[in-house]
mmCIF file of C-alpha atoms in Angstrom:
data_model
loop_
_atom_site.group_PDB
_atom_site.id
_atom_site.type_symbol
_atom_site.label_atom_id
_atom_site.label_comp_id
_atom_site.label_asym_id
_atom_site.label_seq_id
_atom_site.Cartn_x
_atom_site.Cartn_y
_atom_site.Cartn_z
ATOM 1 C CA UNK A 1 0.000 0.000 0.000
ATOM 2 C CA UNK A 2 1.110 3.257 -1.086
ATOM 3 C CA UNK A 3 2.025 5.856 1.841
ATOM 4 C CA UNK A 4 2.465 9.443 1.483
ATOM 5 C CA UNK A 5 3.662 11.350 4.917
ATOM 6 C CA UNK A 6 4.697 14.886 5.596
ATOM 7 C CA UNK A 7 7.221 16.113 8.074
ATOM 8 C CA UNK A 8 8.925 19.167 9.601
ATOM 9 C CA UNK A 9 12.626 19.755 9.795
ATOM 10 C CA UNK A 10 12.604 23.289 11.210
ATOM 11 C CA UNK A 11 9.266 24.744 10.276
ATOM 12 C CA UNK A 12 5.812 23.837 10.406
ATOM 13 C CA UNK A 13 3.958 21.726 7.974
ATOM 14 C CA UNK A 14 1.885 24.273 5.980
ATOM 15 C CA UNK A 15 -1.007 21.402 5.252
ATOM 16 C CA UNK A 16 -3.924 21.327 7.050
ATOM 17 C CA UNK A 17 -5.979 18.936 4.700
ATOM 18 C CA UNK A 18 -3.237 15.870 4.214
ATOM 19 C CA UNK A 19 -5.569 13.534 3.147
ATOM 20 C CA UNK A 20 -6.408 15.253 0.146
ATOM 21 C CA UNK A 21 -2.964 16.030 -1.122
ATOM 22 C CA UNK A 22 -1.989 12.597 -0.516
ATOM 23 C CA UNK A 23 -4.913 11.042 -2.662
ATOM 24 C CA UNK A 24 -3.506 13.191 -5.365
ATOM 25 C CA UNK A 25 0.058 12.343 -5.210
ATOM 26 C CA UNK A 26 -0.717 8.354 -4.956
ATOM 27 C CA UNK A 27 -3.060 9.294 -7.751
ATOM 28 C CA UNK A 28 -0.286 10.743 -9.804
ATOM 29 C CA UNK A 29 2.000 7.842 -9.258
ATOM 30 C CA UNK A 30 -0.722 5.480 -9.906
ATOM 31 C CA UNK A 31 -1.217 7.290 -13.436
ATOM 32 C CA UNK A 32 2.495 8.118 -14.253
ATOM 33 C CA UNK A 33 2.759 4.236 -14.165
ATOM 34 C CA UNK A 34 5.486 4.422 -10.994
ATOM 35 C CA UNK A 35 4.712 1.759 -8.172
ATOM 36 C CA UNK A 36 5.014 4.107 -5.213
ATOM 37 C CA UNK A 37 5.794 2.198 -1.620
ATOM 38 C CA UNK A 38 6.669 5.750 0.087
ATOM 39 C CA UNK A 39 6.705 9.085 -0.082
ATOM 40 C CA UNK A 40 7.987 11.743 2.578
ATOM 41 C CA UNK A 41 7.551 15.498 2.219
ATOM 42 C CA UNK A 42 9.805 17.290 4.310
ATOM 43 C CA UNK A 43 9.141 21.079 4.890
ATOM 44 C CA UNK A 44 11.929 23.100 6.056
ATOM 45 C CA UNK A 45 13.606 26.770 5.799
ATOM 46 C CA UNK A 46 16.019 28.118 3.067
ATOM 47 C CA UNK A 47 18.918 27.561 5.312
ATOM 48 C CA UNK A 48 18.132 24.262 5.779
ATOM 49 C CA UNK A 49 17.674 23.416 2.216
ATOM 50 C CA UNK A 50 20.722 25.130 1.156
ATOM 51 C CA UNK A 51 22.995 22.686 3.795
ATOM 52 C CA UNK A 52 21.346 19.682 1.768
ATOM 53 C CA UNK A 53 22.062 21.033 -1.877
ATOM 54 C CA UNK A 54 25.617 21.897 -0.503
ATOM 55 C CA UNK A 55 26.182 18.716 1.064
ATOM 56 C CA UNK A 56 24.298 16.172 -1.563
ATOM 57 C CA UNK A 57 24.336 17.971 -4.914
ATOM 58 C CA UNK A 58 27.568 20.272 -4.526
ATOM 59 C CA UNK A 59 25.455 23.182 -5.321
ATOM 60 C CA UNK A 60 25.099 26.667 -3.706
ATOM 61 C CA UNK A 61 22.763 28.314 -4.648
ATOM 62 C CA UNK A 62 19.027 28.178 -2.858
ATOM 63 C CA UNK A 63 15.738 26.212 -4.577
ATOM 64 C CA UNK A 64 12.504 25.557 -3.262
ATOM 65 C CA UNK A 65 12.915 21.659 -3.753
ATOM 66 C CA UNK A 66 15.364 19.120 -3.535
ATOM 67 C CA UNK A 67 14.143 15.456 -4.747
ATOM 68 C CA UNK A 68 15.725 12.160 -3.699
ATOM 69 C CA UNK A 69 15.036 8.833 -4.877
ATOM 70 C CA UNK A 70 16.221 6.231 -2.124
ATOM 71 C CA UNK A 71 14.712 2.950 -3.553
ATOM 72 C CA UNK A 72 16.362 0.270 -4.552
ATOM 73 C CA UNK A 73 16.461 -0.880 -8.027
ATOM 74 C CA UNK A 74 13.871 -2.820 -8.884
ATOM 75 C CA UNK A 75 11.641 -1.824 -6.311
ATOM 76 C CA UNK A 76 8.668 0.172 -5.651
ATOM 77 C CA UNK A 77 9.221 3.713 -5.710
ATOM 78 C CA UNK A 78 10.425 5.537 -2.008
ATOM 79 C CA UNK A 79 11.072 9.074 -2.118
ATOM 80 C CA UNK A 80 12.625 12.353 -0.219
ATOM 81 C CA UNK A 81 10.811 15.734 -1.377
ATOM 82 C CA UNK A 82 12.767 18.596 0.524
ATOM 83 C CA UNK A 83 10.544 21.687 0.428
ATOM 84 C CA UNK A 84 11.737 25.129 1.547
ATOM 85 C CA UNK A 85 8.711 27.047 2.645
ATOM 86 C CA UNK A 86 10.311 30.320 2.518
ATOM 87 C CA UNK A 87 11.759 30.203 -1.208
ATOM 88 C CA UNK A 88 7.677 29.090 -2.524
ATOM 89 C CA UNK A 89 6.818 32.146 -0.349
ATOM 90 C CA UNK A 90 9.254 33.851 -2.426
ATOM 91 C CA UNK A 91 8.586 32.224 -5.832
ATOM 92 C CA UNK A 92 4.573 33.144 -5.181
ATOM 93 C CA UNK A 93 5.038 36.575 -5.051
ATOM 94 C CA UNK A 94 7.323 37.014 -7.888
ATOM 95 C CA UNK A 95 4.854 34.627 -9.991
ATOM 96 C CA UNK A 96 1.469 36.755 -8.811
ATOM 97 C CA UNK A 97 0.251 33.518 -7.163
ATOM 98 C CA UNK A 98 -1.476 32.457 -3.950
ATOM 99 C CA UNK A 99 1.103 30.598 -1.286
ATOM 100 C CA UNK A 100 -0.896 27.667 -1.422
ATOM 101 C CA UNK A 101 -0.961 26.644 -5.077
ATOM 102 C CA UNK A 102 2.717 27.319 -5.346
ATOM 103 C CA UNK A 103 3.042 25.199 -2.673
ATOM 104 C CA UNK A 104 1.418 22.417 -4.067
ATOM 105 C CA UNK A 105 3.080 22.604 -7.956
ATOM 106 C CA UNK A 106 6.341 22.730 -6.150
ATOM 107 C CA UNK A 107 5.053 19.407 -4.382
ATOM 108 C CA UNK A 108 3.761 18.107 -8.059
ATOM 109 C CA UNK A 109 7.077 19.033 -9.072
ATOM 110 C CA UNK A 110 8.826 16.771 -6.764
ATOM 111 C CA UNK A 111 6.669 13.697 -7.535
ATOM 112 C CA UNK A 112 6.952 13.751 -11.527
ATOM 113 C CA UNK A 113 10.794 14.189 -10.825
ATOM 114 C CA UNK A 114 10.664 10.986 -9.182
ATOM 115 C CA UNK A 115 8.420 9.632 -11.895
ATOM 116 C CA UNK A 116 11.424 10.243 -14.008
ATOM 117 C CA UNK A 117 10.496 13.930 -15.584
ATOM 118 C CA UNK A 118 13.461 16.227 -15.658
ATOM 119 C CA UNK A 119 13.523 19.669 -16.137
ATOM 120 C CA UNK A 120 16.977 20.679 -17.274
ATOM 121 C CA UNK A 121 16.049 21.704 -21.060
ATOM 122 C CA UNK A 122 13.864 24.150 -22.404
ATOM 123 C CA UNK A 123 11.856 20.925 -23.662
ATOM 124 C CA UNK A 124 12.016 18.661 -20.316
ATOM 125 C CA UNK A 125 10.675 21.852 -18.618
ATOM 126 C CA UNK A 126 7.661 22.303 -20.537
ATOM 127 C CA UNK A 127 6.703 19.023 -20.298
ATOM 128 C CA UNK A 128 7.302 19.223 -16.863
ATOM 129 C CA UNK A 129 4.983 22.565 -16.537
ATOM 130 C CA UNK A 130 1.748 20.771 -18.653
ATOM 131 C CA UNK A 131 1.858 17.769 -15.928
ATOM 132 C CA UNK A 132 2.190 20.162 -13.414
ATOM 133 C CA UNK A 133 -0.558 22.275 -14.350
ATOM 134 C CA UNK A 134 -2.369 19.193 -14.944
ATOM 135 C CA UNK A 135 -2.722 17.846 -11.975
ATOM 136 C CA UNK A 136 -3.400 20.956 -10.306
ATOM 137 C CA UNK A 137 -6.550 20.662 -12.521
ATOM 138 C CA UNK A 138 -7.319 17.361 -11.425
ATOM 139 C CA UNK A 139 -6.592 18.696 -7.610
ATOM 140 C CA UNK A 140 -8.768 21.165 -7.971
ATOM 141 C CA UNK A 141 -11.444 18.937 -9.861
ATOM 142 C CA UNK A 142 -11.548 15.971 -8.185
ATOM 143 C CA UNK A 143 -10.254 15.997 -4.544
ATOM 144 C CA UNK A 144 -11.425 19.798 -3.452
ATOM 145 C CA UNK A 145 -14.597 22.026 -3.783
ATOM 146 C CA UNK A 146 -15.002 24.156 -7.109
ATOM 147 C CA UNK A 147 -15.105 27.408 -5.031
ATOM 148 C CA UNK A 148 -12.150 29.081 -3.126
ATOM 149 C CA UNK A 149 -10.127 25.332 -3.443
ATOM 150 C CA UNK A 150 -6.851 26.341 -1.819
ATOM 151 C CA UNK A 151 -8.124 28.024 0.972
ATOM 152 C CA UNK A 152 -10.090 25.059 1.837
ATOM 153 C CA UNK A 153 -7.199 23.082 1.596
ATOM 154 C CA UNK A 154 -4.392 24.803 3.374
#
């Protein structure tokens, strides 16, 4: 069975309806064809996410999301999502969008990347934005009311 958890490393976990978010994202492994056994999202602060890319991925620089695939080969899928909260405050306000639905793309973002989606071209990242877009749709469809849909999430 498929399990989807979130966590705090130094802030708190901006999600107050988990169950619905986690429908989705077993939902989006489910349809991306990727067996999914686990899947932690970790929330934590720029400085926080900034040790990890320095220490795992030799960069410096800071991102809102860090992705790390920790399964074994030939096994279902188990999964790291890193999320800064303060960099998708940032990245909200400099793309005129609400906090919540930044948060969550950033979160879609994450799970495609494990689903094997890159976004290191100009043609990996569009495909990347149309399956992120998409499943906000379906979010927004299928798991929360028509009407005001990320405040009645988050």
């Amino acid at each position: 069975m498929a399990s989807v958890s979130f966590y705090s490393a130094d802030v708190s976990i901006p999600i107050k309806h988990r169950a619905k978010v986690r429908k989705l994202i077993i939902h989006l492994f489910a349809e991306e064809r990727t067996p999914l056994q686990t899947l932690s999202f970790i929330f934590c602060s720029d400085k926080y996410l900034l040790r990890l890319n320095k220490k795992h991925l030799n960069r410096d620089y800071y991102t809102d999301v860090i992705t790390f695939d920790i399964s074994n080969p030939s096994e279902q899928m188990v999964g790291e999502v890193y999320l800064s909260t303060e960099r998708i405050k940032e990245n909200a306000k400099a793309y005129n969008e609400t906090y919540e639905k930044e948060l969550l793309r950033v979160m879609i973002h994450g799970a495609l990347h494990l689903c094997g989606y890159k976004d290191k071209t100009t043609v990996a990242e569009k495909k990347m934005r149309v399956k992120e877009e998409y499943y906000l749709q379906l979010f927004r469809k299928r798991f929360t009311w028509s009407i005001g849909w990320f405040s009645f999430l988050f």
